[in-house]
């Protein structure tokens, strides 16, 4: 080998056929005359083929792992969001959302349009009264949710490096949520107990969780308190929403009180400017207590010694009134007692099983009439025995069926919407849950900006329609599965009818009907949204 | 665009797994990487040009993903040194090119030696001699120049010769 011989690098690149054309020709010419280089080049070429041959083998025993359909980003996000929303629902949201969705769970019922109207009115009234606080709470919750999703996302894709945009987005999220709601919401949580001492004033809405909650200080906004024992002795500017084993309210309340207790709800406050809504084993309104508006109470035992400005609606085994009521008293009970010095400005409507269950003490004053309605206990307690009930279910079925037939005829694709695997069901459930919960929140958020109002309302309407149609779509799928006949597929009206019949029976089952109703609504809504999404994607792909 | 992705998975899994395993070397996790490659492919199916062979497309995703993984691991130190450092590292006294007959055992030894190479040498050698990529493709995948690829490949082969010579002496 002499100084004109090409380097090993040149020969190696030549062996790989990667030299530029000129160099390749020169090398080829040299190799033709140089025995050594010819041997080196041949060596390099055989080395390449040896390496390639070695690399080509070694996978003989490889078993291909079972195929798992990759989850799309959308599904991943939906699942993450779904899981998160469940966590939020179980945790904080009942209080936050509870205010917005005041009605009973009945509004989930897609066959009853009336409840939607109620929901709309309730929402509007509620927003007018508590709009600002709720919005800030919801904004905070939404931002926290967004941030949690982001963090969850990063955790989910942990093998991937956390890239700058993600970090940036997370930082942005934190920055955005910092200044906005912190001045309007105060969340305190302690497993053991929380005490807001006398003298402390909270200018915001206060949300507290703890084994025992004692609020001696003043709160300017609403109080949302959840615990085993809740006791409010300070002054509350807004409303009080509380759920606990036992609740005592001694302080003045500027708004309404909503108390759900398993044992005793004791009201001794000198003034509740709004209404009292109370449910619990014992509801005790002390004679010192004064409620400016109405009282709606239900429990085993209701004692009304204080004064109520307007009407009282009470449902209990035992109702005892010795205070003053400005308006009417309507009571459903096993035992109703009006004791001195009770003073009822309006009528007394007593619903009892027998006349001797109502007792009016001589000292009790009734401004209006005393009306006693006797009822036969069985009809009241078992709605399944009433003819109206079945007629109503039949109407429900007819309405849903008619709607379904029209919609499925207009959008034939919906006739084939289906769940094939467990994964599909999870996906549909996640998407459905997020849609169910997030849409009204987002719609309301959009609606509070004036420009967004029509969009927000439109979104709400769309959402209501979706919730109504959810079970129709699911019923169609269930019907199709039940009547599966591969050779001659049944007409969709038949499968829809069968499916709807089953769905209506299921949602009316005692005890689990409500849960089934919820699950089916969520699933159907998810299927509907995914169908829409695929339609949109399909249209997009066709447009390309 | 409807593609039977499951069929594509079954047809191409071995090859994708093979590439990941060889690219990632002894560091392992090839199975995870291969799964991730299919997930990425699934998500970007709408960007797949159907005129191109699917194998070429998914293998390019695989090599990019593995290079990213190795880059991620080499975060503190750069994955590739600069060209001059690499040129200087070339071994003028390396053993002669491998040209013995390759039996099954020898073939396994060579694979083992490749797996043990530093990432920066293993990547080009696998891409060139397993994936049949040309220098331009490798240069693009690794973010280096074409000549740099030539140097890395030669250096990789020299290291292989050394380690195989050593293992032969031992036996």
XYZ file of C-alpha atoms in Angstrom:
715
model
C 0.000 0.000 0.000
C 1.470 3.385 -0.945
C 0.603 7.007 -0.371
C -1.770 7.170 -3.365
C -3.920 4.341 -2.008
C -7.388 5.485 -0.838
C -8.078 5.563 2.884
C -10.093 2.822 4.551
C -12.903 5.369 4.949
C -12.999 5.958 1.200
C -12.968 2.224 0.529
C -15.661 1.624 3.141
C -17.892 4.269 1.597
C -17.174 2.847 -1.819
C -18.126 -0.617 -0.577
C -21.405 0.929 0.514
C -21.750 2.581 -2.966
C -21.992 5.953 -1.317
C -18.967 7.801 -2.766
C -19.699 10.767 -5.037
C -19.485 9.731 -8.715
C -16.042 11.286 -9.394
C -14.466 9.721 -6.328
C -16.076 6.405 -7.106
C -14.539 6.357 -10.614
C -11.118 7.312 -9.251
C -11.294 4.645 -6.578
C -12.424 2.041 -9.083
C -9.475 2.919 -11.374
C -7.044 2.644 -8.472
C -8.426 -0.644 -7.248
C -8.076 -2.094 -10.743
C -4.313 -1.593 -10.517
C -3.675 -2.175 -6.787
C -3.851 -5.739 -5.538
C -3.810 -4.709 -1.874
C -6.662 -2.271 -2.196
C -8.644 -4.756 -4.233
C -8.312 -7.213 -1.363
C -9.248 -4.541 1.208
C -12.326 -3.550 -0.778
C -13.382 -7.160 -1.201
C -12.882 -7.639 2.558
C -15.047 -4.631 3.349
C -17.770 -5.829 0.993
C -17.863 -9.269 2.496
C -17.845 -7.708 5.944
C -20.904 -5.694 5.010
C -22.727 -8.764 3.832
C -21.681 -10.674 6.954
C -23.044 -7.925 9.179
C -26.219 -7.675 7.105
C -26.687 -11.447 7.214
C -26.142 -11.522 10.968
C -28.593 -8.680 11.469
C -31.195 -10.316 9.231
C -31.542 -13.292 11.561
C -32.379 -13.768 15.157
C -36.147 -13.087 15.157
C -37.177 -16.647 14.374
C -38.985 -17.331 17.640
C -40.626 -13.957 17.953
C -44.311 -14.142 18.811
C -46.378 -11.202 17.655
C -48.185 -9.795 20.712
C -51.951 -9.666 20.456
C -53.246 -6.641 18.638
C -54.691 -3.948 20.788
C -56.358 -1.183 18.919
C -54.359 1.933 19.638
C -56.300 4.566 21.492
C -56.605 7.790 19.592
C -55.591 11.029 21.228
C -59.223 12.047 21.339
C -60.172 8.889 23.152
C -57.239 9.239 25.494
C -58.238 12.772 26.295
C -61.863 11.750 26.675
C -60.965 8.865 28.961
C -58.637 10.996 31.021
C -61.243 13.721 31.220
C -63.937 11.168 31.971
C -61.968 9.678 34.819
C -61.148 13.082 36.121
C -64.728 14.239 35.959
C -65.834 11.179 37.864
C -63.279 12.043 40.511
C -64.466 15.620 40.555
C -68.099 14.539 40.656
C -67.462 12.289 43.594
C -65.476 14.978 45.325
C -66.135 18.663 44.943
C -68.618 18.989 42.150
C -71.888 18.135 43.910
C -71.591 21.427 45.704
C -70.416 23.468 42.779
C -72.709 21.957 40.219
C -75.441 21.240 42.703
C -76.180 24.919 42.818
C -76.574 25.071 39.087
C -78.527 21.895 38.724
C -80.813 22.368 41.620
C -83.572 20.080 40.496
C -83.651 16.481 41.551
C -81.951 13.880 39.421
C -85.199 13.759 37.491
C -83.931 16.252 34.998
C -81.746 13.520 33.554
C -84.931 11.929 32.383
C -84.846 12.419 28.627
C -88.457 11.474 28.157
C -89.764 14.358 30.140
C -89.454 17.677 28.361
C -91.074 19.507 31.236
C -88.090 19.037 33.496
C -85.886 20.679 30.911
C -88.057 23.731 30.947
C -87.794 23.698 34.731
C -84.082 23.323 34.538
C -83.875 26.276 32.184
C -85.922 28.484 34.492
C -84.083 27.330 37.588
C -80.761 27.890 35.926
C -81.717 31.376 34.842
C -83.010 32.318 38.294
C -80.011 30.826 39.968
C -77.601 32.593 37.630
C -79.320 35.896 38.200
C -78.922 35.469 41.942
C -75.592 33.769 42.292
C -74.132 34.137 38.805
C -70.892 35.840 39.697
C -69.845 33.526 42.504
C -70.817 30.430 40.634
C -69.035 31.537 37.518
C -65.821 32.131 39.373
C -66.119 28.798 41.101
C -66.856 27.075 37.839
C -64.049 28.924 36.106
C -61.710 27.747 38.790
C -63.034 24.227 38.627
C -62.749 24.211 34.834
C -59.219 25.511 34.933
C -58.270 23.056 37.614
C -59.820 20.375 35.469
C -57.833 21.527 32.455
C -54.659 21.547 34.465
C -55.357 18.136 35.935
C -55.955 16.805 32.449
C -52.665 18.246 31.359
C -50.826 16.705 34.275
C -52.634 13.434 33.687
C -51.683 13.601 30.061
C -48.025 14.036 30.890
C -48.236 11.146 33.332
C -49.999 9.057 30.705
C -47.300 9.673 28.132
C -44.551 9.360 30.704
C -42.210 7.613 28.361
C -42.247 10.589 26.108
C -40.091 13.497 27.007
C -41.997 16.412 28.382
C -41.568 18.931 25.642
C -41.329 22.657 25.975
C -44.855 23.431 24.666
C -46.387 21.171 27.293
C -44.432 22.837 30.067
C -45.366 26.208 28.644
C -49.030 25.267 28.458
C -48.976 23.995 32.053
C -47.334 27.170 33.251
C -49.850 29.230 31.328
C -52.656 27.227 32.900
C -51.309 27.887 36.378
C -50.820 31.568 35.623
C -54.303 31.941 34.198
C -56.001 30.267 37.121
C -54.038 32.110 39.762
C -55.373 35.646 39.688
C -58.880 34.971 38.431
C -60.847 33.191 41.093
C -58.629 33.434 44.121
C -60.416 36.549 45.290
C -63.849 34.983 45.050
C -63.506 31.525 46.433
C -62.012 30.135 49.582
C -61.731 26.379 49.768
C -60.700 24.812 53.043
C -60.328 21.179 53.690
C -59.173 19.289 56.720
C -60.030 15.721 57.629
C -60.368 16.379 61.330
C -62.021 19.687 61.719
C -62.195 23.222 60.553
C -62.838 26.207 62.680
C -63.318 29.694 61.351
C -62.839 31.638 64.571
C -65.036 34.503 65.631
C -63.553 37.750 64.437
C -62.301 36.316 61.169
C -64.158 37.653 58.141
C -64.125 35.856 54.814
C -64.998 38.084 51.894
C -65.448 35.231 49.469
C -67.587 32.216 49.008
C -66.396 29.664 51.521
C -66.239 25.991 50.701
C -65.318 23.772 53.637
C -64.973 20.032 54.132
C -64.061 18.347 57.337
C -65.147 15.982 60.080
C -66.467 18.889 62.086
C -66.968 22.329 60.632
C -67.404 25.277 62.936
C -67.897 28.694 61.460
C -67.864 31.360 64.148
C -66.535 34.094 61.905
C -68.433 36.001 59.236
C -68.632 35.007 55.586
C -69.622 37.569 52.975
C -70.410 35.064 50.208
C -72.068 31.685 50.220
C -71.079 28.891 52.531
C -70.829 25.393 51.172
C -70.086 23.085 54.065
C -69.797 19.335 54.086
C -68.880 17.355 57.163
C -70.108 15.152 59.918
C -71.106 18.044 62.180
C -71.581 21.506 60.794
C -72.214 24.440 63.033
C -72.555 27.989 61.757
C -72.642 30.698 64.378
C -71.219 33.556 62.361
C -73.061 35.793 59.932
C -73.350 34.567 56.337
C -73.971 37.139 53.607
C -75.069 34.684 50.925
C -76.721 31.297 51.077
C -75.792 28.236 53.061
C -75.569 24.883 51.311
C -74.710 22.099 53.639
C -74.730 18.351 53.853
C -73.859 16.656 57.120
C -74.977 14.319 59.846
C -76.105 17.195 61.982
C -76.233 20.902 61.250
C -76.794 23.828 63.549
C -77.307 27.310 62.153
C -77.235 30.069 64.744
C -76.019 33.016 62.718
C -77.837 35.348 60.396
C -78.049 34.203 56.779
C -78.458 36.711 53.945
C -79.668 34.150 51.411
C -81.388 30.802 51.527
C -80.442 27.722 53.489
C -80.301 24.303 51.901
C -79.572 21.619 54.441
C -79.401 17.899 53.830
C -78.773 16.083 57.077
C -79.024 12.510 58.216
C -79.806 13.410 61.816
C -80.769 16.852 63.014
C -81.011 20.177 61.277
C -81.357 22.787 63.989
C -82.121 26.379 63.043
C -81.892 29.038 65.715
C -80.694 31.908 63.583
C -82.353 35.225 64.257
C -82.815 35.757 60.559
C -82.718 33.811 57.310
C -83.491 36.294 54.575
C -84.299 33.673 51.940
C -85.957 30.273 52.020
C -85.231 27.245 54.101
C -84.995 23.935 52.307
C -84.318 21.186 54.765
C -84.333 17.431 54.672
C -83.259 15.189 57.490
C -84.337 12.911 60.265
C -85.284 15.801 62.523
C -85.837 19.383 61.427
C -85.993 21.711 64.354
C -86.733 25.391 63.798
C -86.278 26.995 67.179
C -88.623 29.681 68.470
C -85.793 32.218 68.194
C -85.504 31.479 64.476
C -86.981 33.747 61.845
C -87.239 32.858 58.177
C -88.288 35.686 55.879
C -89.489 33.608 52.955
C -90.767 30.040 52.676
C -89.803 26.860 54.385
C -89.827 23.522 52.589
C -88.964 20.754 54.985
C -89.076 16.988 54.934
C -88.066 14.460 57.528
C -89.270 12.044 60.125
C -89.932 14.779 62.615
C -90.474 18.464 61.888
C -90.779 21.006 64.667
C -91.602 24.585 63.733
C -91.424 26.909 66.717
C -89.908 29.905 64.964
C -91.521 32.266 62.507
C -91.788 31.857 58.741
C -92.683 34.894 56.630
C -94.557 33.065 53.914
C -95.668 29.503 53.256
C -94.578 26.261 54.790
C -94.577 22.945 53.009
C -93.779 20.045 55.296
C -93.668 16.321 54.730
C -92.917 14.146 57.734
C -94.211 11.449 60.003
C -94.650 13.973 62.711
C -95.226 17.707 62.158
C -95.496 20.028 65.119
C -96.107 23.750 64.668
C -96.005 26.211 67.531
C -94.513 29.217 65.762
C -95.987 31.746 63.387
C -96.463 31.283 59.654
C -97.339 34.291 57.486
C -98.901 32.286 54.659
C -100.228 28.787 54.241
C -99.211 25.633 55.995
C -99.339 22.516 53.863
C -98.364 19.328 55.592
C -98.298 15.668 54.636
C -97.885 13.614 57.756
C -98.960 10.780 59.986
C -99.382 13.181 62.841
C -99.959 16.942 62.635
C -100.128 19.042 65.773
C -100.756 22.782 65.973
C -99.846 23.893 69.463
C -100.191 27.231 71.172
C -99.043 29.839 70.437
C -99.088 28.796 66.780
C -100.310 31.481 64.412
C -100.994 30.649 60.786
C -101.927 33.597 58.591
C -103.343 31.600 55.697
C -104.962 28.234 55.216
C -103.883 25.000 56.769
C -103.892 22.068 54.354
C -103.496 18.907 56.315
C -102.970 15.661 54.437
C -103.419 12.802 56.848
C -104.693 9.238 56.750
C -107.385 9.742 59.352
C -109.004 12.791 60.948
C -107.718 11.986 64.423
C -104.167 12.442 63.236
C -104.660 16.208 63.184
C -104.833 18.035 66.466
C -105.309 21.770 66.883
C -104.703 23.127 70.377
C -107.102 25.766 71.660
C -104.431 28.455 71.697
C -103.487 27.972 68.033
C -104.768 30.610 65.610
C -105.606 29.872 61.984
C -106.255 32.959 59.854
C -107.644 31.053 56.842
C -109.464 27.782 56.513
C -108.533 24.438 57.934
C -108.731 21.858 55.170
C -108.187 18.226 55.926
C -107.566 15.782 53.101
C -107.697 12.106 53.890
C -105.644 9.760 51.879
C -105.440 6.010 51.579
C -101.892 5.098 52.397
C -101.390 2.430 49.748
C -102.031 4.602 46.763
C -99.610 7.142 48.048
C -96.838 4.777 48.797
C -96.894 2.576 45.751
C -96.891 4.486 42.508
C -96.620 1.274 40.539
C -100.228 0.519 41.386
C -101.607 3.647 39.824
C -103.165 3.512 36.402
C -101.918 7.030 35.585
C -98.422 5.835 36.044
C -98.710 3.289 33.269
C -100.538 5.690 31.030
C -97.713 8.154 31.541
C -95.117 5.509 30.692
C -97.078 4.683 27.561
C -97.065 8.343 26.576
C -93.363 8.522 27.262
C -92.822 5.539 25.042
C -94.970 6.975 22.258
C -93.205 10.338 22.359
C -89.747 8.821 22.374
C -90.689 6.338 19.674
C -92.098 9.028 17.397
C -89.057 11.245 17.910
C -86.783 8.274 17.318
C -88.500 7.231 14.111
C -88.229 10.742 12.697
C -84.629 11.322 13.730
C -83.431 7.893 12.611
C -85.164 8.397 9.269
C -83.508 11.784 8.824
C -80.072 10.515 9.881
C -79.951 6.893 8.737
C -76.354 6.558 9.977
C -77.684 6.639 13.531
C -79.525 3.376 12.876
C -76.178 1.616 12.722
C -74.468 3.245 15.686
C -73.203 0.424 17.852
C -70.903 -0.653 20.641
C -68.808 -3.620 19.624
C -66.280 -3.986 22.385
C -65.899 -3.140 26.017
C -63.418 -0.470 24.957
C -66.068 1.193 22.804
C -68.414 1.286 25.765
C -65.754 2.868 27.959
C -64.980 5.401 25.295
C -68.648 6.202 24.759
C -69.134 6.425 28.517
C -66.196 8.774 28.942
C -67.216 10.985 26.060
C -70.845 10.922 27.191
C -70.000 11.873 30.743
C -67.774 14.715 29.675
C -70.423 15.952 27.258
C -73.138 15.661 29.865
C -71.234 17.541 32.517
C -69.009 19.881 30.570
C -71.415 21.160 27.934
C -73.731 23.119 30.247
C -70.763 24.537 32.121
C -69.024 25.630 28.944
C -72.291 26.898 27.476
C -72.948 29.004 30.563
C -69.370 30.269 30.530
C -69.792 31.300 26.905
C -73.196 32.768 27.593
C -72.020 35.198 30.264
C -70.153 37.170 27.643
C -72.816 39.058 25.756
C -71.516 38.066 22.318
C -71.464 34.440 23.366
C -75.035 34.425 24.591
C -76.646 33.030 21.418
C -73.855 30.492 21.035
C -74.190 29.437 24.641
C -77.951 29.099 24.406
C -77.650 27.198 21.149
C -75.129 24.851 22.743
C -77.509 24.307 25.659
C -80.387 23.540 23.322
C -78.211 21.148 21.344
C -77.167 19.508 24.575
C -80.758 19.097 25.732
C -81.671 17.558 22.391
C -78.670 15.262 22.704
C -79.637 14.159 26.191
C -83.147 13.437 24.968
C -81.932 11.495 21.960
C -79.250 9.610 23.880
C -81.537 6.874 25.093
C -83.317 6.678 21.764
C -80.002 5.914 20.071
C -79.065 3.425 22.768
C -82.511 1.831 22.581
C -82.126 1.398 18.822
C -78.787 -0.340 19.387
C -80.171 -2.559 22.162
C -83.156 -3.481 20.023
C -80.917 -4.323 17.091
C -78.789 -6.548 19.317
C -81.782 -8.368 20.736
C -83.347 -9.002 17.359
C -80.080 -9.860 15.684
C -80.877 -11.590 12.398
C -77.885 -11.589 10.087
C -79.728 -12.644 6.965
C -82.547 -10.142 7.013
C -81.855 -7.113 9.174
C -85.020 -5.901 10.862
C -86.526 -2.592 10.011
C -85.248 0.064 12.356
C -88.699 0.947 13.633
C -89.073 -2.575 15.019
C -85.678 -2.596 16.721
C -86.297 0.902 18.048
C -89.660 -0.100 19.460
C -88.305 -3.183 21.209
C -85.270 -1.328 22.519
C -87.323 1.584 23.816
C -89.753 -0.727 25.551
C -86.859 -2.385 27.342
C -85.215 0.928 28.204
C -88.436 2.270 29.693
C -88.860 -0.838 31.781
C -85.242 -0.597 32.944
C -85.427 3.059 33.993
C -88.569 2.307 35.967
C -87.075 -0.518 37.965
C -87.235 0.262 41.644
C -83.965 1.255 43.331
C -81.602 0.777 40.369
C -83.762 2.488 37.753
C -82.225 5.886 38.403
C -78.704 4.591 38.079
C -79.548 2.661 34.912
C -81.167 5.777 33.533
C -78.024 7.762 34.178
C -75.697 5.115 32.733
C -77.827 4.705 29.622
C -78.067 8.428 29.092
C -74.307 8.785 29.383
C -73.635 5.862 27.036
C -76.154 7.021 24.459
C -74.869 10.562 24.576
C -71.321 9.298 24.082
C -72.406 7.214 21.094
C -74.180 10.206 19.657
C -71.182 12.507 20.078
C -68.771 9.944 18.644
C -71.104 9.430 15.708
C -71.136 13.173 15.108
C -67.386 13.323 15.432
C -66.858 10.553 12.888
C -69.328 12.207 10.553
C -67.365 15.422 10.865
C -64.058 13.623 10.299
C -65.544 11.812 7.328
C -66.765 15.072 5.827
C -63.356 16.579 6.427
C -61.579 13.653 4.761
C -63.999 13.790 1.816
C -63.309 17.502 1.484
C -59.533 16.942 1.197
C -59.541 6.588 4.481
C -60.295 3.200 5.917
C -57.347 0.946 6.515
C -57.464 -2.416 8.168
C -54.940 -1.465 10.742
C -54.977 -4.774 12.531
C -53.887 -6.591 9.375
C -51.095 -4.067 8.866
C -50.036 -4.624 12.445
C -49.835 -8.378 11.999
C -47.937 -8.076 8.734
C -45.394 -5.545 9.936
C -44.959 -6.129 13.633
C -41.981 -8.486 13.325
C -40.074 -6.147 11.125
C -40.831 -3.099 13.274
C -39.966 -4.980 16.442
C -36.774 -6.267 14.804
C -35.704 -2.771 13.885
C -36.487 -1.385 17.337
C -34.668 -4.215 19.030
C -31.571 -3.727 16.934
C -31.631 0.043 17.126
C -32.130 0.095 20.877
C -29.456 -2.565 21.444
C -28.963 -3.937 24.898
C -30.964 -1.176 26.516
C -34.091 -3.186 25.712
C -37.662 -1.896 25.793
C -38.022 -2.804 22.150
C -41.486 -4.201 22.738
C -42.729 -0.957 24.243
C -41.085 0.979 21.464
C -42.701 -1.192 18.796
C -46.130 -0.727 20.360
C -45.562 2.993 20.524
C -44.572 3.004 16.858
C -47.901 1.461 15.911
C -49.767 3.879 18.142
C -48.003 6.774 16.425
C -48.697 5.306 13.023
C -52.357 4.858 13.915
C -52.657 8.439 15.001
C -51.024 9.820 11.909
C -52.734 7.495 9.436
C -54.310 10.500 7.772
C -50.824 11.688 6.851
C -49.853 8.377 5.296
C -49.402 8.632 1.551
C -50.976 5.465 0.163
C -48.665 5.499 -2.863
C -45.767 4.791 -0.555
C -45.212 1.252 0.747
C -46.572 0.960 4.271
C -43.407 -0.857 5.411
C -41.168 2.040 4.449
C -43.469 4.498 6.194
C -43.785 2.633 9.452
C -40.085 1.759 9.539
C -39.240 5.429 9.201
C -41.541 6.113 12.148
C -39.789 3.322 14.037
C -36.295 4.612 13.371
C -37.293 8.160 14.275
C -38.888 6.972 17.464
C -35.872 4.888 18.505
C -33.455 7.689 17.689
C -35.620 10.000 19.800
C -35.582 7.503 22.647
C -31.810 7.196 22.553
C -31.401 10.936 22.215
C -33.606 11.322 25.267
C -31.372 9.005 27.233
C -28.259 10.802 26.080
C -29.743 14.096 27.170
C -26.790 15.215 29.218
C -24.223 14.156 26.646
C -24.800 14.635 22.958
C -25.609 11.475 21.062
C -23.177 12.264 18.261
C -19.735 13.823 18.538
C -18.640 16.233 15.870
C -17.199 15.014 12.624
C -13.513 15.744 13.363
C -13.567 13.938 16.688
C -15.037 10.964 14.941
C -12.449 11.028 12.131
C -9.666 11.066 14.717
C -11.233 8.108 16.439
C -10.866 5.963 13.321
C -8.448 3.170 14.007
C -5.635 2.822 11.479
C -4.516 -0.424 13.056
C -7.902 -2.098 13.296
C -8.025 -5.790 12.454
C -8.801 -6.675 8.861
C -12.406 -6.750 7.736
C -14.501 -9.665 8.870
C -14.651 -12.208 6.131
C -14.906 -15.563 7.798
C -17.846 -17.784 6.952
C -20.813 -17.007 9.136
C -22.483 -19.876 10.896
C -25.446 -19.526 13.241
C -23.311 -19.190 16.333
C -21.036 -16.605 14.780
C -24.066 -14.734 13.532
C -25.475 -14.536 17.062
C -22.097 -13.309 18.308
C -22.082 -10.551 15.726
C -25.593 -9.496 16.731
C -24.506 -9.461 20.346
C -21.514 -7.324 19.502
C -23.692 -4.903 17.538
C -26.130 -4.672 20.413
C -23.236 -3.798 22.708
C -21.956 -0.983 20.495
C -22.394 2.578 21.745
C -25.670 4.068 20.505
C -24.017 6.423 18.052
C -22.376 3.512 16.197
C -25.178 1.010 16.528
C -27.805 3.321 15.050
C -26.130 3.857 11.646
C -25.046 0.259 11.325
C -28.553 -1.063 11.933
C -30.126 1.528 9.669
C -27.623 0.801 6.880
C -27.338 -2.968 7.027
C -30.656 -4.044 8.505
C -32.973 -1.369 7.242
C -31.096 -0.900 3.924
C -31.143 2.849 4.315
C -28.714 4.895 2.229
C -26.348 7.498 3.690
C -28.711 10.359 2.942
C -31.578 8.687 4.755
C -29.373 7.839 7.719
C -27.930 11.349 7.783
C -31.457 12.721 7.835
C -32.611 10.374 10.568
C -29.603 11.042 12.793
C -29.219 14.725 12.042
C -25.599 14.474 10.884
C -23.872 14.947 7.528
C -23.522 12.242 4.928
C -19.749 11.958 5.367
C -20.244 11.728 9.085
C -22.409 8.680 8.420
C -19.541 7.090 6.455
C -17.142 7.683 9.343
C -19.582 6.347 11.937
C -20.161 3.200 9.903
C -16.468 2.495 9.455
C -15.767 3.173 13.099
C -18.635 0.873 14.042
C -17.180 -1.914 11.923
C -13.735 -1.406 13.397
C -15.157 -1.699 16.909
C -16.997 -4.849 15.868
C -13.789 -6.381 14.537
C -12.073 -5.657 17.822
C -14.774 -7.106 19.986
C -15.220 -10.172 17.800
C -11.478 -10.777 17.705
C -11.394 -10.564 21.472
C -14.293 -12.964 21.881
C -12.643 -15.389 19.486
C -9.419 -15.321 21.487
C -11.347 -16.020 24.639
C -12.946 -19.069 23.099
